[in-house]
């Protein structure tokens, strides 16, 4: 017998919020710092500018708190009603002491437990599945998922192949138990440990603890083999998105929006070409934020919240360090009200 999907408890997004630092780092600013130019950056990545949290106190935790407060204040959410706070990040405030408990305390989520998710650019997507699992198993009703990264804290601003891509920011989404038939439907995730050869911070972890020599050699900065990462990203985002679309018996025409990780406009275009989804359905804000790692998906949700209509069919996809990747299908739960 066919199951009536309206009777199943789903994890629906009921509110979103965001925060980006005020300071803008343009391509022209980067021209003064490394051997690059605006035309190269725009044509190879689609990025024109990115936000950088120059104030040392404006950490990942600070930005995550701001995004969460933005969500709670705009939507009249009492933080003490939140059951779980998840922070997806690879730039926690401290190596030891996860960022999520700090964020929960700062926003007044006094009844929540909290933990971090480390899956690089796939962190928010993995967090969506985590939030949905806690809700659909009826363990918790309200999960606040935040994607936040201060990438400028791990970037070498003399490395032109890396520093042009990344920016800082945070986005948040509230997932709530819902019985109206809309919400998180399903997802597929994957990983390949070979990825740590191609995208990593080489030293400062337990395998190669930091010392004076590694510090002087800049081994504590993010390091990537861009071309390899590019190929893996397109392959896995396209393949998993296709599977999710097939599993849900959707056609490209039926999909309302694709929310893809904002790593490089050419990666987004190549991925979505494989899906056959019309260009106007593929949402982008990479031109103004660059790659904010775990924050790109929720920043898209916040930027395009007023565009979404109740029942819209959204495909999410992401790829990141590890390697990690995945795709998810979510039906949007509300019409925007100003
Ligand atoms: N400005 C000008 N020239 C640059 C440059 C810059 N900022 N960075 C690299 N170049 C040069 C290279 O030195 C190379 O020169 P050469 O041909 O004389 O050797 C040339 O441009 C091409 O370099 P290449 O690395 O092949 O460029 P690319 O088209 O692959 O673009 C990236 C580089 C990093 C933008 C691209 O590979 C990428 O986006 N990869 C994915 C990275 C990513 O998503 N990381 C996060 C994980 S989700």
Short mmCIF file of C-alpha atoms in Angstrom, two decimals, residues 201-211 214 219:
data_model
loop_
_atom_site.label_atom_id
_atom_site.label_comp_id
_atom_site.label_asym_id
_atom_site.label_seq_id
_atom_site.Cartn_x
_atom_site.Cartn_y
_atom_site.Cartn_z
CA UNK A 201 46.45 21.27 6.17
CA UNK A 202 49.60 19.19 6.22
CA UNK A 203 50.85 19.85 9.72
CA UNK A 204 49.41 20.73 13.09
CA UNK A 205 47.36 17.57 13.49
CA UNK A 206 48.22 14.42 15.46
CA UNK A 207 50.09 12.85 12.53
CA UNK A 208 52.48 15.76 12.05
CA UNK A 209 52.31 18.06 15.09
CA UNK A 210 53.39 21.60 14.42
CA UNK A 211 56.93 22.71 15.22
CA UNK A 214 56.80 23.34 9.78
CA UNK A 219 52.61 23.92 6.51
#
